[in-house]
Every structure is written in C-alpha cells, then in structure tokens.
Amino acid sequence: MSNDARTQQEDAYLALQSTDEFQALRKKFRGFVFPMTGFFLAWYFLYVLLSIFAPGFMGQKVAGNITIGLLFGLGQFVTTFAITFIYARWANRELDPMAERLGARLDAPKEV
C-alpha cells in the first residue's frame, strides 16, 4: 500500500471518527464496558480483601471441605464467563449493527 493510499485511508477513518454516529457507538460501548468492569473489579477486590482481612469467614466450611472462600473463588470464574456471555449477546444486538453501518461507510467506494 502506498503512502498516499494509506494517508487517504487514515483521513477517511479520522473523518468517520468525528461523526455523531461514531461518537454514539463509543458512548454506547463505554456505557456498558466501564460499569461492567467496575462491577467485576469491586467483586474481585471484595474476594481478595476478605481473603486477607477475614480469613475466619472465608475459611468457614459450607459442606464437607468446601469453604466460603472456595465458593467465592469459583464465583470469580462463573462471573467471568457470565460477563463474557452477556457482553457477546449485547454486542451482537446493540453494538455490531452500528459498527457494521460505519464500516460500510468506510468501505464504500470513494468518488474522486
């Protein structure tokens, strides 16, 4: 790809990036991802802090050798998979159609 073609492609992307539609896409993405990340980090740090400052609580047996700490740890994996599943469904429904429309504008043949 020549430098001229690359510059034209970069200019087209920068022009698309400044549109209201692109900004709406970014806002929608951030509106989902930032709160979900905050939730997961709070949940993770709760687990870590309880492990450090409440070992008696985390060591309480629930059934057999299964402790509350073990359930919290397994809950981290369950939460990770759930967030991934929720995001994939949400993105397919909400984000991808908007992104595809913007991508089609970027890929459309340009008039010279």
mmCIF file of C-alpha atoms in Angstrom:
data_model
loop_
_atom_site.group_PDB
_atom_site.id
_atom_site.type_symbol
_atom_site.label_atom_id
_atom_site.label_comp_id
_atom_site.label_asym_id
_atom_site.label_seq_id
_atom_site.Cartn_x
_atom_site.Cartn_y
_atom_site.Cartn_z
ATOM 1 C CA MET A 1 0.000 0.000 0.000
ATOM 2 C CA SER A 2 1.451 3.334 -0.996
ATOM 3 C CA ASN A 3 1.834 6.206 1.434
ATOM 4 C CA ASP A 4 -0.787 8.193 -0.492
ATOM 5 C CA ALA A 5 -3.327 5.379 -0.203
ATOM 6 C CA ARG A 6 -2.507 4.927 3.484
ATOM 7 C CA THR A 7 -2.945 8.665 4.099
ATOM 8 C CA GLN A 8 -6.318 8.629 2.322
ATOM 9 C CA GLN A 9 -7.401 5.653 4.415
ATOM 10 C CA GLU A 10 -6.291 7.364 7.618
ATOM 11 C CA ASP A 11 -8.089 10.572 6.609
ATOM 12 C CA ALA A 12 -11.273 8.607 5.898
ATOM 13 C CA TYR A 13 -11.081 6.931 9.296
ATOM 14 C CA LEU A 14 -10.437 10.221 11.087
ATOM 15 C CA ALA A 15 -13.385 11.795 9.274
ATOM 16 C CA LEU A 16 -15.614 8.871 10.273
ATOM 17 C CA GLN A 17 -14.332 9.071 13.847
ATOM 18 C CA SER A 18 -15.604 12.640 14.132
ATOM 19 C CA THR A 19 -19.195 11.770 13.109
ATOM 20 C CA ASP A 20 -22.080 11.725 15.567
ATOM 21 C CA GLU A 21 -22.721 8.063 14.731
ATOM 22 C CA PHE A 22 -19.180 7.036 15.700
ATOM 23 C CA GLN A 23 -19.384 9.051 18.921
ATOM 24 C CA ALA A 24 -22.717 7.355 19.721
ATOM 25 C CA LEU A 25 -21.057 3.976 19.158
ATOM 26 C CA ARG A 26 -18.204 4.875 21.526
ATOM 27 C CA LYS A 27 -20.643 6.171 24.129
ATOM 28 C CA LYS A 28 -22.740 3.009 23.934
ATOM 29 C CA PHE A 29 -19.628 0.811 24.220
ATOM 30 C CA ARG A 30 -18.245 2.736 27.171
ATOM 31 C CA GLY A 31 -21.671 2.833 28.825
ATOM 32 C CA PHE A 32 -21.605 -0.951 29.009
ATOM 33 C CA VAL A 33 -17.924 -1.754 29.459
ATOM 34 C CA PHE A 34 -16.949 0.748 32.161
ATOM 35 C CA PRO A 35 -19.747 -0.142 34.634
ATOM 36 C CA MET A 36 -19.270 -3.869 33.984
ATOM 37 C CA THR A 37 -15.523 -3.535 34.569
ATOM 38 C CA GLY A 38 -16.177 -1.566 37.759
ATOM 39 C CA PHE A 39 -18.574 -4.237 38.970
ATOM 40 C CA PHE A 40 -16.126 -7.032 38.272
ATOM 41 C CA LEU A 41 -13.196 -5.237 39.904
ATOM 42 C CA ALA A 42 -15.280 -4.474 43.007
ATOM 43 C CA TRP A 43 -16.344 -8.130 43.198
ATOM 44 C CA TYR A 44 -12.735 -9.304 42.709
ATOM 45 C CA PHE A 45 -11.305 -6.921 45.315
ATOM 46 C CA LEU A 46 -14.033 -7.939 47.769
ATOM 47 C CA TYR A 47 -12.817 -11.521 47.353
ATOM 48 C CA VAL A 48 -9.167 -10.534 47.811
ATOM 49 C CA LEU A 49 -9.830 -8.243 50.784
ATOM 50 C CA LEU A 50 -11.998 -10.819 52.527
ATOM 51 C CA SER A 51 -9.243 -13.383 51.978
ATOM 52 C CA ILE A 52 -6.739 -11.050 53.643
ATOM 53 C CA PHE A 53 -8.799 -9.444 56.414
ATOM 54 C CA ALA A 54 -11.476 -12.071 57.140
ATOM 55 C CA PRO A 55 -9.754 -15.456 56.900
ATOM 56 C CA GLY A 56 -12.052 -16.896 59.550
ATOM 57 C CA PHE A 57 -15.110 -16.035 57.493
ATOM 58 C CA MET A 58 -13.575 -17.244 54.242
ATOM 59 C CA GLY A 59 -12.460 -20.478 55.927
ATOM 60 C CA GLN A 60 -15.907 -21.406 57.217
ATOM 61 C CA LYS A 61 -16.949 -24.779 55.902
ATOM 62 C CA VAL A 62 -20.211 -24.905 53.984
ATOM 63 C CA ALA A 63 -20.325 -28.611 53.161
ATOM 64 C CA GLY A 64 -17.510 -31.116 53.670
ATOM 65 C CA ASN A 65 -14.252 -29.371 52.766
ATOM 66 C CA ILE A 66 -15.969 -26.675 50.701
ATOM 67 C CA THR A 67 -15.402 -23.260 52.265
ATOM 68 C CA ILE A 68 -16.906 -19.853 51.635
ATOM 69 C CA GLY A 69 -13.529 -18.779 50.192
ATOM 70 C CA LEU A 70 -13.649 -21.630 47.695
ATOM 71 C CA LEU A 71 -17.182 -20.644 46.665
ATOM 72 C CA PHE A 72 -16.058 -17.024 46.241
ATOM 73 C CA GLY A 73 -13.104 -18.182 44.130
ATOM 74 C CA LEU A 74 -15.297 -20.350 41.920
ATOM 75 C CA GLY A 75 -17.711 -17.425 41.722
ATOM 76 C CA GLN A 76 -14.935 -15.412 40.088
ATOM 77 C CA PHE A 77 -14.828 -17.909 37.221
ATOM 78 C CA VAL A 78 -18.608 -18.012 36.930
ATOM 79 C CA THR A 79 -18.752 -14.218 36.901
ATOM 80 C CA THR A 80 -16.073 -14.019 34.197
ATOM 81 C CA PHE A 81 -17.966 -16.408 31.928
ATOM 82 C CA ALA A 82 -21.290 -14.681 32.653
ATOM 83 C CA ILE A 83 -19.880 -11.243 31.815
ATOM 84 C CA THR A 84 -18.375 -12.623 28.603
ATOM 85 C CA PHE A 85 -21.697 -14.198 27.614
ATOM 86 C CA ILE A 86 -23.682 -11.057 28.477
ATOM 87 C CA TYR A 87 -21.258 -8.829 26.572
ATOM 88 C CA ALA A 88 -21.287 -11.053 23.473
ATOM 89 C CA ARG A 89 -25.092 -11.078 23.340
ATOM 90 C CA TRP A 90 -25.297 -7.335 23.990
ATOM 91 C CA ALA A 91 -22.631 -6.507 21.397
ATOM 92 C CA ASN A 92 -24.290 -8.694 18.756
ATOM 93 C CA ARG A 93 -27.614 -6.966 19.374
ATOM 94 C CA GLU A 94 -26.583 -3.367 20.096
ATOM 95 C CA LEU A 95 -23.023 -2.639 19.009
ATOM 96 C CA ASP A 96 -22.391 -4.733 15.904
ATOM 97 C CA PRO A 97 -25.197 -3.272 13.744
ATOM 98 C CA MET A 98 -23.924 0.245 14.410
ATOM 99 C CA ALA A 99 -20.316 -0.771 13.761
ATOM 100 C CA GLU A 100 -21.263 -2.553 10.535
ATOM 101 C CA ARG A 101 -23.053 0.544 9.222
ATOM 102 C CA LEU A 102 -19.993 2.669 9.996
ATOM 103 C CA GLY A 103 -17.680 0.083 8.459
ATOM 104 C CA ALA A 104 -19.782 0.015 5.306
ATOM 105 C CA ARG A 105 -19.384 3.805 5.028
ATOM 106 C CA LEU A 106 -15.634 3.416 5.383
ATOM 107 C CA ASP A 107 -15.502 0.644 2.774
ATOM 108 C CA ALA A 108 -17.795 2.388 0.289
ATOM 109 C CA PRO A 109 -16.084 3.380 -2.963
ATOM 110 C CA LYS A 110 -14.919 6.987 -2.869
ATOM 111 C CA GLU A 111 -15.715 9.482 -5.579
ATOM 112 C CA VAL A 112 -12.593 11.136 -6.920
#
